[in-house]
Coordinates of C-alpha atoms in Angstrom, one line a residue:
Chain K
M1 CA -18.8 -50.1 -16.4
T2 CA -19.1 -46.3 -16.9
Q3 CA -22.4 -46.6 -18.6
H4 CA -23.6 -48.9 -15.9
T5 CA -22.7 -46.5 -13.1
D6 CA -24.2 -43.6 -15.0
Q7 CA -27.5 -45.5 -15.1
W8 CA -27.2 -46.5 -11.5
L9 CA -26.7 -42.9 -10.4
H10 CA -29.6 -41.8 -12.5
D11 CA -31.8 -44.5 -10.9
Q12 CA -30.6 -43.4 -7.4
F13 CA -31.7 -39.9 -8.1
Q14 CA -35.1 -40.9 -9.5
A15 CA -35.7 -43.3 -6.6
Q16 CA -34.7 -40.7 -4.0
A17 CA -36.8 -38.0 -5.7
Q18 CA -39.8 -40.1 -5.2
T19 CA -39.3 -40.0 -1.4
I20 CA -39.0 -36.2 -1.3
E21 CA -42.2 -34.6 -0.2
P22 CA -42.4 -30.9 -0.9
P23 CA -43.8 -28.7 1.9
A24 CA -47.6 -28.4 1.7
D25 CA -47.5 -24.7 1.6
L26 CA -44.7 -24.4 -1.0
H27 CA -46.9 -23.0 -3.7
G28 CA -48.6 -20.4 -1.7
R29 CA -45.4 -19.3 0.0
S30 CA -43.6 -19.2 -3.3
V31 CA -46.2 -16.9 -4.9
E32 CA -46.3 -14.7 -1.8
R33 CA -42.5 -14.3 -1.7
A34 CA -42.4 -13.6 -5.4
Y35 CA -45.0 -10.8 -5.0
T36 CA -43.2 -9.3 -2.1
A37 CA -39.6 -9.9 -3.2
K38 CA -38.8 -6.4 -4.3
T39 CA -40.1 -5.0 -1.1
R40 CA -38.1 -7.4 1.0
R41 CA -35.0 -6.9 -1.0
R42 CA -35.1 -3.2 -0.6
R43 CA -35.7 -3.5 3.1
I44 CA -32.7 -5.8 3.4
Q45 CA -30.5 -3.5 1.4
G46 CA -31.6 -0.6 3.5
T47 CA -32.1 1.6 0.5
L48 CA -35.4 3.2 0.0
A49 CA -38.7 2.3 1.5
V50 CA -41.0 1.0 -1.1
G51 CA -44.4 2.5 -1.6
V52 CA -46.9 -0.2 -1.8
A53 CA -50.4 0.6 -2.9
A54 CA -51.9 -1.2 -5.8
V55 CA -53.8 -4.3 -4.7
V56 CA -53.3 -7.0 -7.3
T57 CA -55.2 -9.6 -5.4
G58 CA -58.3 -9.0 -7.4
A59 CA -56.3 -8.9 -10.6
I60 CA -54.9 -12.4 -10.3
V61 CA -56.6 -14.4 -12.8
I62 CA -56.4 -18.1 -12.1
V63 CA -56.2 -20.0 -15.3
S64 CA -59.3 -22.1 -15.4
G65 CA -58.6 -25.7 -14.8
S66 CA -54.9 -25.3 -14.5
L67 CA -54.8 -25.3 -10.8
S68 CA -56.4 -27.4 -8.3
P69 CA -58.4 -25.6 -5.6
A70 CA -56.0 -26.8 -3.0
T71 CA -53.0 -25.1 -4.8
Q72 CA -54.6 -21.9 -5.8
P73 CA -53.3 -18.9 -4.0
T74 CA -55.9 -17.4 -1.7
P75 CA -56.3 -13.6 -1.4
A76 CA -54.5 -13.8 1.9
D77 CA -51.5 -15.3 0.1
L78 CA -51.1 -12.3 -2.2
T79 CA -49.7 -9.0 -1.4
P80 CA -49.7 -5.8 -3.5
A81 CA -47.2 -5.4 -6.2
P82 CA -44.9 -2.5 -5.7
T83 CA -45.9 0.7 -7.4
S84 CA -42.3 1.7 -8.0
W85 CA -38.9 0.1 -8.6
T86 CA -35.7 1.0 -6.8
F87 CA -32.4 0.1 -8.4
D88 CA -28.9 1.5 -9.2
L89 CA -28.0 3.2 -12.5
Y90 CA -24.4 3.1 -13.6
F91 CA -22.5 6.0 -15.1
T92 CA -19.0 6.5 -16.5
T93 CA -16.6 8.6 -14.5
G94 CA -12.9 9.3 -14.6
G95 CA -10.9 9.4 -17.7
G96 CA -9.1 12.4 -19.0
R97 CA -5.8 13.8 -17.8
A98 CA -7.0 14.7 -14.4
V99 CA -7.2 11.1 -13.3
D100 CA -3.7 10.1 -13.9
P101 CA -1.5 12.5 -15.9
T102 CA 1.4 10.1 -15.9
A103 CA -0.5 7.1 -17.2
K104 CA 0.5 5.6 -20.5
N105 CA -3.2 5.6 -21.4
P106 CA -3.9 9.3 -21.8
G107 CA -7.6 8.6 -21.5
G108 CA -7.0 7.6 -17.9
R109 CA -9.0 4.9 -16.1
W110 CA -12.7 4.9 -16.6
K111 CA -14.8 3.8 -13.8
L112 CA -18.4 3.1 -13.3
T113 CA -20.2 4.7 -10.4
S114 CA -23.8 4.2 -9.4
E115 CA -26.8 6.2 -8.3
T116 CA -29.9 4.8 -6.8
V117 CA -33.2 5.8 -8.4
T118 CA -36.8 5.0 -7.9
V119 CA -39.1 4.9 -10.9
P120 CA -42.8 4.0 -11.3
N121 CA -43.5 0.4 -11.9
S122 CA -45.0 0.0 -15.4
G123 CA -45.1 -3.7 -15.0
D124 CA -42.1 -4.3 -17.1
Q125 CA -39.1 -3.9 -14.8
P126 CA -36.3 -4.5 -17.4
L127 CA -37.9 -1.8 -19.6
D128 CA -38.2 0.5 -16.7
I129 CA -34.6 0.1 -15.9
V130 CA -33.3 0.9 -19.3
N131 CA -35.7 3.8 -19.7
A132 CA -34.4 5.2 -16.5
L133 CA -30.8 4.8 -17.7
V134 CA -31.3 6.7 -20.9
A135 CA -33.4 9.4 -19.2
H136 CA -31.5 10.0 -16.0
A137 CA -28.9 12.7 -15.6
P138 CA -26.4 11.7 -12.9
T139 CA -26.1 14.1 -10.0
V140 CA -22.4 13.5 -9.7
E141 CA -19.9 14.5 -12.3
A142 CA -20.2 11.6 -14.6
I143 CA -21.0 10.7 -18.2
N144 CA -24.2 9.0 -19.0
G145 CA -23.5 7.5 -22.4
F146 CA -27.2 7.2 -23.1
N147 CA -28.0 10.8 -22.8
F148 CA -25.5 13.3 -23.9
S149 CA -24.0 14.5 -20.6
S150 CA -24.4 14.9 -17.0
N151 CA -26.3 18.0 -17.5
G152 CA -28.9 17.2 -20.0
Q153 CA -31.7 14.8 -20.4
L154 CA -31.7 14.3 -24.2
P155 CA -31.6 10.6 -24.8
I156 CA -29.6 9.5 -27.7
A157 CA -32.3 6.9 -28.4
E158 CA -35.6 5.6 -27.3
V159 CA -35.9 2.1 -25.9
N160 CA -38.1 -0.1 -28.0
S161 CA -38.0 -3.1 -25.7
V162 CA -35.9 -5.0 -23.2
T163 CA -36.2 -8.8 -23.4
V164 CA -34.8 -11.1 -20.7
A165 CA -34.2 -14.6 -22.1
P166 CA -32.4 -17.5 -20.3
K167 CA -29.1 -16.7 -22.0
V168 CA -29.2 -13.0 -22.9
I169 CA -30.9 -9.7 -22.3
T170 CA -31.7 -7.9 -25.5
V171 CA -32.0 -4.2 -25.4
D172 CA -33.6 -2.8 -28.6
L173 CA -33.2 0.9 -29.3
D174 CA -34.9 2.9 -32.0
R175 CA -31.7 4.4 -33.5
E176 CA -28.1 3.8 -33.8
V177 CA -25.8 5.0 -31.1
W178 CA -22.6 4.5 -33.1
D179 CA -21.6 8.1 -33.7
P180 CA -23.5 10.8 -31.9
Y181 CA -21.1 13.5 -33.0
P182 CA -20.3 12.7 -36.7
T183 CA -19.1 16.1 -37.7
M184 CA -16.6 16.8 -35.0
D185 CA -13.1 15.6 -34.8
C186 CA -12.8 15.0 -31.1
I187 CA -12.8 11.6 -29.6
C188 CA -15.8 10.0 -28.0
P189 CA -16.3 8.7 -24.5
P190 CA -15.4 5.1 -24.1
G191 CA -18.0 3.0 -25.8
D192 CA -16.9 -0.1 -23.9
A193 CA -17.5 1.6 -20.6
V194 CA -20.8 3.0 -21.8
M195 CA -21.9 -0.5 -22.8
Q196 CA -20.9 -1.7 -19.4
Q197 CA -23.2 1.0 -17.9
L198 CA -26.0 -0.9 -19.5
V199 CA -24.8 -4.4 -18.5
W200 CA -24.1 -3.4 -14.9
T201 CA -27.3 -1.5 -14.5
L202 CA -29.4 -4.4 -15.8
D203 CA -27.5 -7.2 -14.2
T204 CA -27.4 -5.5 -10.8
A205 CA -31.0 -4.4 -10.9
L206 CA -32.3 -7.8 -11.9
D207 CA -29.8 -9.6 -9.7
I208 CA -28.6 -11.8 -12.5
E209 CA -25.5 -12.2 -14.6
L210 CA -26.5 -12.3 -18.2
P211 CA -24.8 -10.7 -21.2
V212 CA -26.6 -7.9 -23.0
L213 CA -27.2 -7.7 -26.7
L214 CA -27.8 -4.3 -28.1
T215 CA -30.0 -4.1 -31.2
I216 CA -31.4 -1.3 -33.3
N217 CA -34.9 -1.9 -34.4
G218 CA -34.3 -5.6 -34.1
E219 CA -31.0 -5.7 -35.9
P220 CA -27.7 -6.2 -34.0
A221 CA -26.1 -2.8 -33.4
R222 CA -22.7 -2.3 -35.0
G223 CA -21.5 -0.6 -31.9
I224 CA -21.8 2.2 -29.4
W225 CA -19.8 5.4 -29.4
F226 CA -17.2 4.0 -31.9
Q227 CA -16.9 0.8 -29.8
R228 CA -17.7 -2.1 -32.1
L229 CA -19.9 -4.8 -30.7
D230 CA -19.7 -8.3 -31.8
G231 CA -22.8 -9.9 -30.1
P232 CA -23.8 -9.8 -26.5
V233 CA -21.6 -8.1 -24.0
S234 CA -20.9 -9.7 -20.6
L235 CA -20.3 -8.0 -17.3
E236 CA -16.7 -6.8 -17.1
G237 CA -14.6 -5.4 -14.4
D238 CA -13.8 -7.0 -11.1
Q239 CA -16.9 -8.8 -10.1
G240 CA -15.7 -8.9 -6.6
K241 CA -16.3 -5.2 -6.6
K242 CA -19.8 -5.6 -7.7
Q243 CA -21.0 -5.2 -4.2
E244 CA -19.1 -2.0 -3.9
Q245 CA -20.9 -0.8 -6.9
S246 CA -17.8 0.2 -8.7
A247 CA -15.9 -1.3 -11.6
E248 CA -12.8 -0.1 -13.3
F249 CA -11.8 -0.3 -16.9
D250 CA -8.3 0.0 -18.1
K251 CA -9.3 0.7 -21.6
P252 CA -9.0 4.2 -22.8
G253 CA -11.7 6.2 -24.3
I254 CA -9.8 6.5 -27.5
K255 CA -11.0 4.5 -30.4
T256 CA -9.5 4.5 -33.9
E257 CA -12.4 3.1 -35.7
V258 CA -13.5 6.5 -37.0
D259 CA -13.9 7.2 -40.7
P260 CA -11.9 9.3 -41.4
P261 CA -9.5 8.5 -38.7
A262 CA -9.6 10.8 -35.8
P263 CA -6.5 12.7 -34.8
S264 CA -4.7 11.4 -31.7
I265 CA -6.4 13.4 -29.1
D266 CA -7.9 12.9 -25.7
F267 CA -11.4 13.2 -24.5
G268 CA -11.7 15.2 -21.4
T269 CA -14.1 16.6 -19.0
T270 CA -17.0 18.0 -20.9
N271 CA -20.3 19.6 -20.3
A272 CA -23.0 19.7 -22.8
W273 CA -26.0 21.9 -22.8
F274 CA -29.2 21.3 -24.5
G275 CA -32.0 23.4 -25.7
R276 CA -34.4 24.1 -28.5
F277 CA -33.5 26.5 -31.2
H278 CA -35.5 27.4 -34.2
G279 CA -37.3 24.1 -34.0
A280 CA -34.2 22.0 -33.7
H281 CA -32.5 20.3 -30.8
V282 CA -29.3 22.1 -29.9
V283 CA -26.3 20.6 -28.2
V284 CA -23.5 22.8 -27.1
Y285 CA -20.2 21.4 -26.0
A286 CA -17.3 23.1 -24.3
G287 CA -14.4 21.9 -22.2
D288 CA -10.7 22.3 -21.4
A289 CA -9.5 19.0 -22.8
G290 CA -10.2 16.6 -25.6
Y291 CA -9.4 19.0 -28.4
E292 CA -6.8 19.0 -31.1
R293 CA -5.2 22.1 -29.8
P294 CA -5.6 22.1 -26.1
E295 CA -4.2 25.6 -25.9
T296 CA -7.2 26.8 -27.6
G297 CA -10.7 26.7 -26.2
K298 CA -13.4 25.5 -28.5
V299 CA -17.1 25.6 -28.5
I300 CA -18.9 23.1 -30.5
V301 CA -22.5 23.4 -31.4
F302 CA -24.6 20.7 -32.9
T303 CA -28.1 21.0 -34.2
Y304 CA -30.4 18.1 -34.7
D305 CA -33.7 18.0 -36.4
D306 CA -36.8 16.9 -34.4
D307 CA -36.3 13.2 -34.8
R308 CA -32.5 13.7 -34.2
T309 CA -31.5 11.8 -37.3
N310 CA -30.1 14.7 -39.3
R311 CA -27.3 16.4 -37.6
L312 CA -25.4 19.6 -38.4
G313 CA -22.3 20.7 -36.5
Y314 CA -20.0 23.6 -36.5
T315 CA -17.4 24.9 -34.1
R316 CA -16.3 28.2 -32.9
T317 CA -12.7 28.6 -31.6
V318 CA -11.8 31.1 -28.9
P319 CA -8.1 32.0 -28.7
G320 CA -7.0 32.3 -25.1
S321 CA -6.5 30.3 -22.0
G322 CA -7.8 27.1 -23.3
A323 CA -10.7 26.6 -21.0
L324 CA -14.3 27.6 -21.6
K325 CA -17.2 27.4 -19.3
I326 CA -20.7 27.9 -20.4
V327 CA -22.2 30.5 -18.1
A328 CA -25.6 30.7 -19.5
I329 CA -27.8 30.1 -22.5
A330 CA -30.3 32.7 -23.4
K331 CA -31.3 31.8 -26.8
P332 CA -29.9 32.5 -29.2
I333 CA -26.9 33.7 -27.1
I334 CA -24.6 31.3 -25.3
E335 CA -22.5 33.1 -22.7
L336 CA -19.0 31.7 -22.2
Q337 CA -16.2 32.4 -19.8
D338 CA -12.6 31.4 -20.0
R339 CA -10.2 30.8 -17.1
S340 CA -9.1 34.4 -17.1
G341 CA -12.7 35.4 -16.5
A342 CA -13.1 36.9 -19.9
R343 CA -16.6 36.6 -21.2
Y344 CA -17.8 35.7 -24.7
E345 CA -21.1 35.5 -26.4
L346 CA -21.8 33.1 -29.1
N347 CA -24.8 33.9 -31.2
L348 CA -26.3 30.8 -32.5
D349 CA -28.5 32.7 -34.9
T350 CA -25.7 34.5 -36.7
G351 CA -22.8 32.3 -35.7
T352 CA -20.8 35.3 -34.4
L353 CA -18.7 35.3 -31.4
R354 CA -17.8 38.4 -29.5
Chain S
M1 CA -47.1 -7.2 -14.4
S2 CA -50.3 -7.9 -16.1
S3 CA -52.9 -10.2 -14.6
G4 CA -52.3 -12.6 -17.5
H5 CA -48.6 -12.9 -16.7
E6 CA -49.4 -13.2 -13.0
A7 CA -51.8 -16.0 -13.7
E8 CA -49.2 -17.6 -16.0
F9 CA -46.7 -17.4 -13.2
S10 CA -49.0 -18.7 -10.6
A11 CA -49.9 -21.6 -12.8
F12 CA -46.3 -22.4 -13.4
V13 CA -45.5 -22.3 -9.7
A14 CA -48.5 -24.6 -9.1
A15 CA -47.3 -27.0 -11.7
R16 CA -43.6 -27.0 -11.2
S17 CA -42.8 -26.0 -7.6
S18 CA -42.7 -29.6 -6.5
A19 CA -40.2 -30.6 -9.2
L20 CA -38.2 -27.5 -8.4
Y21 CA -38.2 -28.4 -4.8
R22 CA -36.8 -31.8 -5.5
S23 CA -34.0 -30.2 -7.5
A24 CA -33.4 -27.8 -4.7
F25 CA -33.3 -30.6 -2.2
F26 CA -30.5 -32.3 -4.0
L27 CA -28.7 -29.0 -4.7
T28 CA -28.6 -28.2 -1.0
G29 CA -27.5 -31.6 -0.1
G30 CA -30.7 -32.5 1.5
D31 CA -31.3 -29.4 3.6
R32 CA -35.1 -29.1 3.5
P33 CA -35.5 -25.5 4.9
A34 CA -32.7 -24.3 2.6
A35 CA -34.3 -26.1 -0.3
Q36 CA -37.6 -24.3 0.3
D37 CA -35.8 -21.0 0.6
L38 CA -33.9 -21.7 -2.6
V39 CA -37.1 -22.5 -4.5
Q40 CA -38.9 -19.5 -3.3
D41 CA -36.0 -17.1 -3.8
S42 CA -35.4 -18.4 -7.3
L43 CA -39.1 -18.0 -8.2
A44 CA -39.1 -14.5 -6.8
A45 CA -36.1 -13.6 -8.9
A46 CA -37.8 -15.1 -11.9
Y47 CA -41.1 -13.4 -11.3
I48 CA -39.8 -9.9 -11.8
R49 CA -38.6 -10.9 -15.2
W50 CA -41.5 -13.1 -16.1
R51 CA -43.0 -10.8 -18.6
S52 CA -39.9 -10.6 -20.6
I53 CA -39.6 -14.3 -21.1
R54 CA -41.5 -14.7 -24.3
D55 CA -41.1 -18.4 -24.7
P56 CA -43.3 -20.3 -22.2
N57 CA -41.1 -23.4 -22.6
A58 CA -38.1 -21.4 -21.3
H59 CA -39.6 -20.7 -18.0
E60 CA -38.4 -23.7 -16.2
A61 CA -35.0 -23.6 -17.6
F62 CA -34.8 -20.0 -16.6
V63 CA -35.8 -20.7 -13.0
R64 CA -33.5 -23.6 -12.8
K65 CA -30.6 -21.6 -14.0
I66 CA -31.3 -19.0 -11.3
M67 CA -31.7 -21.7 -8.7
V68 CA -28.5 -23.5 -9.6
R69 CA -26.4 -20.4 -9.6
A70 CA -27.9 -19.2 -6.3
A71 CA -27.2 -22.6 -4.8
T72 CA -23.6 -22.6 -5.9
R73 CA -23.1 -19.1 -4.5
R74 CA -24.9 -19.8 -1.2
W75 CA -23.5 -23.2 -0.5
D76 CA -20.0 -22.3 -1.5
K77 CA -20.0 -19.7 1.3
L78 CA -21.2 -22.3 3.8
R79 CA -18.6 -24.8 2.6
R80 CA -15.8 -22.3 3.0
T81 CA -17.0 -21.6 6.5
R82 CA -17.0 -25.3 7.3
E83 CA -13.5 -25.7 5.9
D84 CA -12.3 -22.8 7.9
I85 CA -13.3 -24.4 11.2
G86 CA -11.5 -27.6 10.2
A87 CA -14.4 -30.0 10.2
T88 CA -13.4 -33.6 9.6
P89 CA -14.9 -34.9 6.4
P90 CA -17.4 -37.8 7.0
E91 CA -16.4 -41.3 6.0
V92 CA -16.6 -41.9 2.3
P93 CA -17.8 -45.3 1.3
Q94 CA -15.8 -47.3 -1.2
P95 CA -18.2 -49.5 -3.0
G96 CA -16.8 -52.6 -4.7
H97 CA -19.9 -53.2 -6.7
E98 CA -23.3 -51.7 -7.2
E99 CA -25.1 -54.0 -4.7
A100 CA -22.8 -53.0 -2.0
V101 CA -23.1 -49.4 -2.9
T102 CA -26.9 -49.6 -2.7
S103 CA -26.9 -51.1 0.7
T104 CA -24.4 -48.7 2.4
W105 CA -24.5 -45.6 0.3
D106 CA -26.9 -42.7 0.9
L107 CA -27.3 -40.3 -2.1
T108 CA -28.3 -37.2 -0.1
Q109 CA -25.5 -37.7 2.4
A110 CA -23.0 -38.2 -0.3
L111 CA -24.2 -35.1 -2.1
S112 CA -23.7 -33.1 1.0
R113 CA -20.0 -33.8 0.9
L114 CA -19.5 -32.3 -2.5
S115 CA -18.6 -28.8 -3.3
P116 CA -21.5 -26.7 -4.5
K117 CA -20.5 -26.8 -8.2
Q118 CA -19.7 -30.5 -8.1
R119 CA -23.1 -31.1 -6.6
A120 CA -24.8 -28.9 -9.1
V121 CA -23.1 -30.7 -12.0
I122 CA -24.0 -34.1 -10.6
V123 CA -27.6 -33.1 -10.0
L124 CA -28.0 -31.6 -13.5
R125 CA -26.3 -34.5 -15.1
Y126 CA -28.0 -37.4 -13.4
F127 CA -31.3 -36.0 -12.1
H128 CA -32.1 -33.7 -15.0
D129 CA -30.2 -35.7 -17.7
M130 CA -28.7 -32.5 -19.0
S131 CA -25.9 -32.5 -21.5
E132 CA -22.5 -31.1 -20.8
T133 CA -23.3 -28.0 -22.9
Q134 CA -26.6 -27.4 -21.1
I135 CA -24.9 -27.7 -17.7
A136 CA -22.2 -25.3 -18.8
D137 CA -24.8 -22.8 -19.8
A138 CA -26.8 -23.2 -16.6
L139 CA -23.7 -22.8 -14.4
G140 CA -22.1 -20.1 -16.6
C141 CA -18.9 -22.0 -17.0
S142 CA -17.0 -23.9 -19.7
T143 CA -17.7 -27.4 -20.7
G144 CA -14.2 -28.3 -19.5
A145 CA -15.1 -27.0 -16.1
V146 CA -18.2 -29.1 -16.2
K147 CA -16.1 -32.2 -16.9
T148 CA -13.7 -31.4 -14.1
H149 CA -16.5 -30.8 -11.6
A150 CA -18.3 -34.0 -12.7
S151 CA -15.1 -36.1 -12.5
R152 CA -14.2 -34.8 -9.1
G153 CA -17.8 -35.0 -7.9
I154 CA -18.1 -38.6 -8.8
K155 CA -14.8 -39.3 -7.1
A156 CA -15.9 -37.5 -4.0
L157 CA -19.2 -39.4 -4.0
G158 CA -17.1 -42.5 -3.4
L159 CA -17.9 -44.0 -6.7
T160 CA -14.6 -45.3 -7.8
L161 CA -14.7 -48.8 -9.0
D162 CA -11.8 -51.0 -8.1
G163 CA -9.6 -48.0 -7.5
T164 CA -10.0 -46.8 -11.1
P165 CA -11.0 -43.2 -11.4
Y166 CA -14.5 -43.0 -12.7
A167 CA -15.0 -40.9 -15.8
P168 CA -18.6 -39.8 -16.2
T169 CA -20.0 -39.8 -19.7
F170 CA -22.0 -37.1 -21.3
R171 CA -24.3 -37.4 -24.2
E172 CA -23.9 -35.0 -27.1
G173 CA -25.1 -31.5 -26.7
P174 CA -28.6 -30.4 -27.7

């Protein structure tokens, strides 16, 4: 009986389908809407006006013999492709003691927050999106896990490719993003939230819900910022808040998968500064939390060679109030200030602090 | 997008838009304007990612997945609105045998009474002959959920035989 009814329903669909006549202009309208979709979406969302310039009409190459003359889009059907993309990039905010000092999770609650950007259209929107994410420094106080901080624009990796398949989006980077600070004993930002930056940015910008697989030169990445990855990562957080462009994560930024194990410390608000010094990339870190001895301020300087694969790191500790602010960098001098207003100068050339 | 990809996209639309429209027609419960919108919106969404889909054979599955998910979202909202205003459900035929069903039962009308996900499962199962696993992937849900939607959908279609709950069968996954 079941098999009989299965077949009967199947036949009903096939019979009914034969009676359905698609609208005559379906093809032309579909192509037109596809070419204008981004423009319309932006208008609806009330975000940014889209610059439209490049005329692609002449660039449309009709595959010879594959379309009948009646179904070929005419020049009037086609509108110019946008010269730029507008979408939201997601960054990690929150965390640290300042968010909730009474929370059991000393790392606080990490949240994603978004900023709208417009980038030139290279013809590969997924790649444009991820390239923007790794290159963009948020204007709000937030962590971009794909470049070292909110202040700098030194990407931790280059994007090889972004491939959207029916089941997964694959983001291939050119170097591992497991441990950007291998020589320091402070904790890293939350890798899970950083990964969600990528998932939320791609899924939202592409208006689709697909997991994201992170690969390094074609091989699955072992993780990101001490957060191990085991295959594609799906959108997390309250999806009901997706429209509000905010997601919360309860997970702390503390991970224990560090070899050797990291001490039990917090990661707090930090600012990193970047520059070039004696041919090397220089990253300077300072902050008032996230250190083994919070009563003592600490300046951490990392140097990287030009391809950023060999890293050196050393620290300079400043006894005092426990907070340091980088006032200025005039190579090779980094000028620092603590909460009391006392000034220090760290000489990167000699390693001296005075 | 390169002209080659645009040509490929245009060729795909020319070749498959009619088939996609028929799917959309069923997915929207026979609402022709909505079906046309659904096809066009889904193709537009697929277009911006066209270049990244390396396997040409995956294009239709990709568009269909977008379409099914869009349909379930869009029509779920409409259904809730309808329920909120307390509409009386239309009469559901109770066929005693297939001949009687054929004479009194309208597929499109019956589909319009289903929930969006029930309708999507039924359409994918009986129109596209997709397996339980494929349907679960297209809808982004578990195979158990697919079975539930299918079973309830069939029941809501009025296809119970002699008062016995109908259990749809699925072929093995791909």
